[in-house]
Amino acid sequence: ETFLRLERSGLKTKQKRRDVIDHLNAIISGCCDGQNLRPEESSRLAVLSAIKYHRDNKSGNSDVCLMGKYHNVLYIGVKVAWDWGVLDSQAVKELLEEIYSCEHTFERIFLGALFGSNAPHFIAGWKSDFKDQDENTRAMVFFLQHASNLALSFPVYLNKFEGTKMIRYGAEPNPNDGGLSPVLALLDKLVESPKRRYLYQLVSCLKILLRAISIIEMPFKPYLFEYRKSMFIEKYEVLFEDALISQEQVFGVVRLKHLCRCTIRDILRKNNQLPKGINSLRLPKTLRKYIDLMDCDK
Amino acid sequence: MDQQTTSHNLIEGCKGPNSFYVKLVSSDGYQYIVKREHALISETIRDMLCERQIAENEINEIRFENISSHILAVVCSYLEYKYRFKGCRLNEVPEFQIPPAIVLGLTLASAFLKC
């Protein structure tokens, strides 16, 4: 009834969505008290209703999404799922699949986590429903965890180095998409830093990325190795000097422990077991943390 | 040189504080004779060799009660690989292949051996 009364553009602004979400949250609370339902069950039903509303309208229009409120209702589902911590991965999976079937991206969810809650507005014309970057990041992790529970994967392309935050959750650190590798994109960004004052976020992204890849593959192919090496040193000399990258990981031999970590992560990634599968490995906790990229030990 | 002579020479090469070779013994009793300079890649082996006071005729032997032969064999290959390519300046370093079946054991061994 609430949705029917809404105009087509009724869920376009953040304020209107907030009103609907507040209204829904009140209904969910009421259901919990009145019908003795658990909050996660009531909120799961709300998420499924949003999916059904979208699906019904889409199928009634020859499988073409009507957009406007008919699509944005899914983001009401996203916020409700996050607010109430829906436990049913199947419901969250359906919600994500429904969004992806129309948008082929999740940028409205992850842009705010990567660049701050104002970024979706400037990049995608969409104001984030999450109050700040921190909440958006936690929500992104929430959805990633549900997706990894059911081995859900979508081909989503992010700005090369921004995607490193998702590496723990099985994002491919070296995607074979024919473009510049994420680590080189990140190194290019770092060498641009004025007076070698590097942005903290870029450095931490690099550190995580270097833990997930065995070596930094040098560009400049098909030149001879010696020439490529001298070009690489010339271009990234300051990063070597500032110990942001090591010669070992570019031209030398990395530690056996690191190679093992990369091999284990490759196997787990191929089986959609990152990061959950790490806990079931028969290894001491310190090594499991190391494999989960949480240990700074090289 | 026949096999017996080679084996004798290798064992002789393991003797003394400055031996050319060292003998690594796995938990299931297999022996691997590796060059000392290769073995020193491992920080743990390096510390063990440095701490020992051994006589001229004594064999440099290290027993690993927690590393089995199929793991130790790969570790020895890695030590040789690292020694060979660590200072490689002119050619691309080939990839070191880790057998997936033993990767967990190898992780434990590499953490223990610090290599």
Coordinates of C-alpha atoms in Angstrom, one line a residue:
Chain A
E1 CA 0.0 0.0 0.0
T2 CA 2.8 2.4 0.9
F3 CA 4.5 1.7 -2.4
L4 CA 1.4 2.0 -4.4
R5 CA 0.7 5.5 -3.1
L6 CA 4.2 6.6 -4.0
E7 CA 4.9 8.5 -7.1
R8 CA 7.3 6.8 -9.7
S9 CA 10.1 9.1 -8.5
G10 CA 9.1 8.6 -4.9
L11 CA 12.2 6.8 -3.9
K12 CA 14.7 8.9 -5.8
T13 CA 15.7 11.2 -2.9
K14 CA 17.5 10.0 0.1
Q15 CA 15.0 11.7 2.4
K16 CA 12.0 10.0 0.9
R17 CA 13.7 6.6 1.1
R18 CA 14.6 7.3 4.7
D19 CA 10.9 8.0 5.4
V20 CA 9.9 4.7 3.8
I21 CA 12.7 2.9 5.6
D22 CA 11.6 4.4 9.0
H23 CA 8.0 3.4 8.2
L24 CA 9.1 -0.1 7.4
N25 CA 11.3 -0.3 10.4
A26 CA 8.3 0.6 12.6
I27 CA 6.2 -2.1 10.9
I28 CA 9.0 -4.7 11.4
S29 CA 9.2 -3.7 15.1
G30 CA 5.4 -4.0 15.3
C31 CA 5.4 -7.4 13.8
C32 CA 8.1 -8.5 16.2
D33 CA 6.0 -7.4 19.2
G34 CA 2.5 -8.2 17.8
Q35 CA 3.0 -11.5 16.0
N36 CA 5.9 -12.7 18.1
L37 CA 8.2 -12.9 15.2
R38 CA 12.0 -12.6 15.5
P39 CA 13.4 -9.4 14.1
E40 CA 15.5 -11.2 11.5
E41 CA 12.5 -13.1 10.3
S42 CA 10.3 -10.0 9.9
S43 CA 13.1 -8.1 8.2
R44 CA 13.8 -11.1 5.9
L45 CA 10.1 -11.0 4.9
A46 CA 10.4 -7.3 4.2
V47 CA 13.5 -7.9 2.0
L48 CA 11.6 -10.7 0.1
S49 CA 8.6 -8.4 -0.4
A50 CA 10.9 -5.8 -2.0
I51 CA 12.3 -8.4 -4.3
K52 CA 8.8 -9.6 -5.2
Y53 CA 7.6 -6.1 -5.9
H54 CA 10.5 -5.5 -8.2
R55 CA 10.2 -8.9 -9.9
D56 CA 6.5 -8.7 -10.4
N57 CA 6.6 -5.3 -12.0
K58 CA 9.6 -6.3 -14.2
S59 CA 7.9 -9.5 -15.4
G60 CA 4.7 -7.5 -16.1
N61 CA 6.7 -5.3 -18.4
S62 CA 8.2 -8.0 -20.6
D63 CA 11.2 -8.4 -18.3
V64 CA 12.3 -4.8 -18.7
C65 CA 12.8 -3.0 -15.4
L66 CA 10.5 0.0 -15.0
M67 CA 13.2 1.8 -12.9
G68 CA 12.1 4.6 -10.7
K69 CA 10.5 3.4 -7.5
Y70 CA 10.0 0.0 -9.1
H71 CA 13.7 -0.6 -9.0
N72 CA 14.7 1.7 -6.1
V73 CA 12.6 -0.5 -3.8
L74 CA 15.5 -2.9 -3.9
Y75 CA 17.7 -0.3 -2.1
I76 CA 15.0 -0.1 0.6
G77 CA 15.6 -3.9 0.9
V78 CA 19.4 -3.3 1.0
K79 CA 19.0 -0.8 3.9
V80 CA 16.5 -3.0 5.8
A81 CA 18.7 -6.1 5.4
W82 CA 21.7 -4.1 6.8
D83 CA 19.7 -2.3 9.6
W84 CA 18.2 -5.6 10.9
G85 CA 21.2 -7.8 10.1
V86 CA 19.2 -10.3 8.0
L87 CA 20.8 -13.7 8.6
D88 CA 19.3 -15.6 5.6
S89 CA 22.0 -15.6 3.0
Q90 CA 19.6 -16.9 0.4
A91 CA 17.4 -13.8 0.7
V92 CA 20.4 -11.5 0.5
K93 CA 21.6 -13.5 -2.5
E94 CA 18.3 -13.0 -4.3
L95 CA 18.4 -9.3 -3.5
L96 CA 21.9 -8.9 -4.9
E97 CA 21.0 -10.9 -8.0
E98 CA 17.9 -8.8 -8.5
I99 CA 20.0 -5.6 -8.4
Y100 CA 22.7 -7.0 -10.6
S101 CA 20.2 -8.2 -13.2
C102 CA 19.2 -4.6 -13.9
E103 CA 22.4 -2.6 -13.1
H104 CA 25.2 -5.1 -13.8
T105 CA 27.1 -3.4 -11.0
F106 CA 26.9 -2.8 -7.3
E107 CA 28.3 0.7 -7.4
R108 CA 25.6 2.2 -5.3
I109 CA 26.7 -0.1 -2.5
F110 CA 30.5 -0.1 -2.8
L111 CA 31.2 3.4 -4.0
G112 CA 30.3 4.9 -0.7
A113 CA 32.5 2.3 1.1
L114 CA 35.5 3.1 -1.1
F115 CA 35.3 6.9 -1.5
G116 CA 32.9 8.1 1.2
S117 CA 29.2 8.4 1.4
N118 CA 29.0 11.5 -0.9
A119 CA 30.8 9.7 -3.7
P120 CA 27.8 7.8 -5.1
H121 CA 26.1 11.2 -5.5
F122 CA 28.9 12.7 -7.6
I123 CA 29.7 9.5 -9.5
A124 CA 26.4 7.8 -9.9
G125 CA 23.9 10.5 -9.0
W126 CA 22.7 8.5 -6.0
K127 CA 22.9 9.6 -2.4
S128 CA 24.0 6.8 -0.2
D129 CA 21.5 5.5 2.4
F130 CA 24.4 4.8 4.8
K131 CA 25.3 7.5 7.2
D132 CA 29.0 7.6 6.6
Q133 CA 31.9 5.7 4.9
D134 CA 32.4 3.5 7.9
E135 CA 28.9 2.3 8.0
N136 CA 28.9 1.8 4.2
T137 CA 32.2 -0.2 4.5
R138 CA 30.6 -2.4 7.2
A139 CA 27.5 -2.9 5.1
M140 CA 29.7 -3.8 2.1
V141 CA 31.4 -6.4 4.2
F142 CA 28.0 -7.7 5.4
F143 CA 26.9 -8.3 1.8
L144 CA 30.2 -9.8 0.8
Q145 CA 30.0 -12.2 3.7
H146 CA 26.5 -13.3 2.6
A147 CA 27.6 -13.6 -1.0
S148 CA 30.7 -15.7 -0.1
N149 CA 28.4 -17.9 2.1
L150 CA 26.7 -19.0 -1.0
A151 CA 29.7 -18.8 -3.4
L152 CA 28.0 -16.0 -5.2
S153 CA 30.1 -14.2 -7.7
F154 CA 29.6 -11.4 -10.2
P155 CA 32.0 -9.9 -12.7
V156 CA 32.2 -6.4 -11.2
Y157 CA 35.0 -4.1 -12.4
L158 CA 36.3 -1.4 -10.0
N159 CA 38.8 1.3 -10.5
K160 CA 42.0 -0.9 -10.4
F161 CA 43.5 -0.1 -7.1
E162 CA 40.3 0.7 -5.2
G163 CA 39.2 -2.9 -5.5
T164 CA 42.0 -4.0 -3.2
K165 CA 39.7 -3.6 -0.2
M166 CA 37.8 -6.6 -1.6
I167 CA 40.8 -8.9 -2.0
R168 CA 40.2 -10.5 1.4
Y169 CA 36.8 -11.6 0.1
G170 CA 38.2 -13.3 -3.0
A171 CA 38.5 -10.5 -5.5
E172 CA 41.1 -11.5 -8.1
P173 CA 44.3 -9.5 -7.4
N174 CA 45.5 -9.9 -10.9
P175 CA 42.4 -9.9 -13.1
N176 CA 43.1 -11.1 -16.6
D177 CA 41.1 -8.3 -18.3
G178 CA 43.8 -7.1 -20.6
G179 CA 44.3 -3.9 -18.8
L180 CA 47.0 -2.5 -16.5
S181 CA 47.3 -4.7 -13.4
P182 CA 46.0 -3.2 -10.1
V183 CA 49.4 -3.1 -8.5
L184 CA 50.9 -1.1 -11.3
A185 CA 47.9 1.2 -11.3
L186 CA 48.6 1.8 -7.6
L187 CA 52.3 2.3 -8.1
D188 CA 51.5 4.8 -10.8
K189 CA 49.3 6.7 -8.4
L190 CA 51.9 6.6 -5.6
V191 CA 54.7 8.0 -7.8
E192 CA 52.5 10.9 -8.6
S193 CA 52.5 11.9 -4.9
P194 CA 53.9 15.3 -4.4
K195 CA 57.2 15.5 -2.4
R196 CA 56.9 11.7 -1.7
R197 CA 54.1 12.4 0.8
Y198 CA 52.1 9.3 0.2
L199 CA 48.4 9.0 1.0
Y200 CA 47.9 6.6 3.9
Q201 CA 45.0 4.8 2.1
L202 CA 47.1 4.2 -1.0
V203 CA 50.0 2.8 1.1
S204 CA 47.7 0.5 3.0
C205 CA 46.1 -0.7 -0.2
L206 CA 49.5 -1.4 -1.6
K207 CA 50.5 -3.4 1.5
I208 CA 47.5 -5.6 1.3
L209 CA 47.8 -6.1 -2.4
L210 CA 51.5 -7.1 -2.1
R211 CA 50.5 -9.7 0.4
A212 CA 48.1 -11.2 -2.1
I213 CA 50.4 -11.4 -5.1
S214 CA 53.5 -13.5 -5.5
I215 CA 55.5 -11.0 -7.6
I216 CA 55.0 -7.6 -9.3
E217 CA 54.9 -8.4 -12.9
M218 CA 57.0 -5.9 -14.8
P219 CA 55.3 -4.1 -17.7
F220 CA 57.0 -2.9 -20.9
K221 CA 56.7 -6.3 -22.7
P222 CA 58.0 -7.4 -25.2
Y223 CA 61.3 -5.6 -24.5
L224 CA 64.2 -7.7 -23.1
F225 CA 64.2 -8.3 -19.4
E226 CA 67.3 -6.1 -18.8
Y227 CA 65.7 -3.1 -20.5
R228 CA 62.3 -3.6 -18.8
K229 CA 64.1 -3.8 -15.5
S230 CA 66.0 -0.5 -16.0
M231 CA 62.8 1.2 -17.1
F232 CA 60.9 -0.1 -14.1
I233 CA 63.7 1.1 -11.7
E234 CA 63.8 4.4 -13.3
K235 CA 60.0 4.9 -13.1
Y236 CA 59.5 3.7 -9.6
E237 CA 62.9 4.5 -8.0
V238 CA 61.4 6.6 -5.2
L239 CA 59.1 3.7 -4.2
F240 CA 62.2 1.4 -3.8
E241 CA 64.0 4.1 -1.9
D242 CA 61.1 4.6 0.5
A243 CA 60.8 0.8 0.9
L244 CA 57.2 0.7 -0.4
I245 CA 58.2 -2.1 -2.7
S246 CA 61.2 -4.5 -2.5
Q247 CA 63.5 -5.6 -5.3
E248 CA 62.8 -9.1 -4.0
Q249 CA 59.2 -9.0 -5.1
V250 CA 60.0 -7.5 -8.5
F251 CA 63.2 -9.1 -9.8
G252 CA 64.2 -11.5 -7.1
V253 CA 62.8 -14.5 -5.2
V254 CA 60.2 -14.0 -2.5
R255 CA 60.0 -16.1 0.7
L256 CA 58.7 -19.7 0.5
K257 CA 56.1 -18.8 3.2
H258 CA 54.8 -16.0 1.0
L259 CA 54.6 -18.3 -2.1
C260 CA 52.6 -20.8 0.0
R261 CA 50.2 -18.0 1.1
C262 CA 49.6 -17.1 -2.5
T263 CA 49.1 -20.7 -3.5
I264 CA 46.6 -21.3 -0.7
R265 CA 44.7 -18.2 -1.5
D266 CA 44.5 -19.1 -5.2
I267 CA 43.1 -22.5 -4.3
L268 CA 40.5 -21.0 -1.9
R269 CA 39.6 -18.3 -4.3
K270 CA 38.9 -20.8 -7.1
N271 CA 36.6 -22.7 -4.7
N272 CA 34.8 -19.5 -3.4
Q273 CA 36.2 -20.1 0.0
L274 CA 37.7 -16.7 0.8
P275 CA 38.0 -15.7 3.5
K276 CA 35.8 -18.2 5.4
G277 CA 37.7 -21.3 4.3
I278 CA 40.9 -20.1 5.9
N279 CA 39.5 -20.9 9.4
S280 CA 39.1 -24.5 8.5
L281 CA 42.8 -24.9 7.5
R282 CA 44.7 -27.1 9.8
L283 CA 47.2 -24.4 10.6
P284 CA 48.1 -22.4 13.8
K285 CA 46.1 -19.2 14.3
T286 CA 49.0 -17.0 13.5
L287 CA 49.5 -18.6 10.1
R288 CA 45.8 -18.5 9.4
K289 CA 45.9 -14.7 10.0
Y290 CA 48.9 -14.5 7.8
I291 CA 47.0 -16.2 5.0
D292 CA 44.1 -13.9 5.6
L293 CA 46.4 -11.0 4.8
M294 CA 46.0 -9.7 8.4
D295 CA 49.6 -10.3 9.4
C296 CA 52.1 -7.7 8.4
D297 CA 54.9 -10.4 8.5
K298 CA 56.3 -10.8 5.0
Chain B
M1 CA 83.2 -41.8 -10.3
D2 CA 80.8 -44.5 -9.1
Q3 CA 77.8 -43.9 -6.9
Q4 CA 79.5 -45.2 -3.8
T5 CA 82.5 -42.8 -4.2
T6 CA 80.1 -39.9 -4.8
S7 CA 78.2 -40.7 -1.7
H8 CA 81.4 -41.0 0.3
N9 CA 82.6 -37.7 -1.0
L10 CA 79.3 -36.0 -0.1
I11 CA 79.5 -37.4 3.4
E12 CA 83.1 -36.2 3.8
G13 CA 81.9 -32.8 2.5
C14 CA 79.5 -32.6 5.5
K15 CA 82.3 -32.8 8.1
G16 CA 83.7 -30.0 10.1
P17 CA 82.7 -26.5 11.2
N18 CA 83.3 -25.1 7.7
S19 CA 81.9 -28.0 5.7
F20 CA 80.9 -27.5 2.1
Y21 CA 77.7 -29.5 2.6
V22 CA 75.2 -30.0 5.4
K23 CA 72.9 -33.0 5.9
L24 CA 69.2 -32.4 6.6
V25 CA 67.3 -35.4 7.9
S26 CA 63.5 -35.6 7.7
S27 CA 61.2 -37.0 10.4
D28 CA 60.9 -40.2 8.5
G29 CA 64.6 -40.7 8.2
Y30 CA 65.4 -39.5 4.7
Q31 CA 68.6 -37.7 4.3
Y32 CA 69.2 -34.7 2.0
I33 CA 72.7 -33.3 1.5
V34 CA 72.7 -29.7 0.4
K35 CA 75.3 -27.1 0.0
R36 CA 75.9 -25.1 3.1
E37 CA 75.4 -21.8 1.3
H38 CA 72.0 -23.0 0.1
A39 CA 71.0 -24.2 3.6
L40 CA 72.0 -20.8 5.1
I41 CA 69.1 -19.2 3.2
S42 CA 66.9 -20.5 6.0
E43 CA 67.3 -18.3 9.1
T44 CA 66.5 -21.2 11.4
I45 CA 69.2 -23.5 9.8
R46 CA 71.7 -20.6 9.9
D47 CA 71.1 -20.1 13.6
M48 CA 71.4 -23.8 14.3
L49 CA 74.7 -24.1 12.4
C50 CA 76.1 -21.0 14.0
E51 CA 75.3 -22.1 17.5
R52 CA 76.9 -25.5 17.1
Q53 CA 80.4 -26.2 18.1
I54 CA 81.4 -29.2 16.0
A55 CA 84.7 -31.1 15.6
E56 CA 86.6 -31.4 12.4
N57 CA 85.5 -35.0 11.9
E58 CA 81.9 -34.5 13.0
I59 CA 79.1 -34.5 10.4
N60 CA 77.0 -31.3 10.1
E61 CA 73.6 -32.9 10.5
I62 CA 70.3 -31.3 11.4
R63 CA 67.2 -33.5 12.2
F64 CA 63.7 -32.1 11.7
E65 CA 61.3 -34.1 13.8
N66 CA 58.4 -32.1 12.4
I67 CA 59.2 -32.1 8.7
S68 CA 58.5 -35.1 6.6
S69 CA 60.6 -36.2 3.6
H70 CA 58.2 -35.0 0.8
I71 CA 58.1 -31.6 2.4
L72 CA 61.8 -31.4 3.1
A73 CA 62.5 -32.3 -0.6
V74 CA 60.6 -29.3 -1.8
V75 CA 62.2 -27.1 0.9
C76 CA 65.7 -28.2 -0.4
S77 CA 64.6 -27.4 -4.0
Y78 CA 63.4 -23.9 -2.9
L79 CA 66.7 -23.2 -1.0
E80 CA 68.7 -24.1 -4.2
Y81 CA 66.3 -22.0 -6.3
K82 CA 66.5 -19.0 -4.0
Y83 CA 70.3 -19.2 -3.9
R84 CA 70.5 -19.5 -7.6
F85 CA 68.1 -16.7 -8.5
K86 CA 68.3 -14.3 -5.6
G87 CA 70.9 -12.1 -7.2
C88 CA 69.7 -12.7 -10.7
R89 CA 70.1 -9.4 -12.6
L90 CA 69.9 -10.3 -16.2
N91 CA 67.2 -12.8 -16.7
E92 CA 63.6 -13.3 -15.6
V93 CA 63.3 -15.5 -12.6
P94 CA 61.3 -18.7 -13.4
E95 CA 58.3 -19.4 -11.2
F96 CA 58.7 -21.8 -8.3
Q97 CA 56.0 -24.3 -8.4
I98 CA 54.4 -25.3 -5.2
P99 CA 52.6 -28.7 -5.2
P100 CA 49.1 -27.9 -4.0
A101 CA 48.8 -31.3 -2.2
I102 CA 51.5 -30.4 0.3
V103 CA 51.0 -26.6 0.5
L104 CA 49.8 -26.7 4.1
G105 CA 52.8 -28.8 5.3
L106 CA 55.1 -26.5 3.3
T107 CA 53.6 -23.4 5.0
L108 CA 54.3 -24.9 8.4
A109 CA 57.8 -25.8 7.4
S110 CA 58.6 -22.5 5.8
A111 CA 57.3 -20.7 8.9
F112 CA 59.5 -22.9 11.1
L113 CA 62.6 -22.6 8.9
K114 CA 62.0 -18.9 8.3
C115 CA 62.6 -19.0 4.6

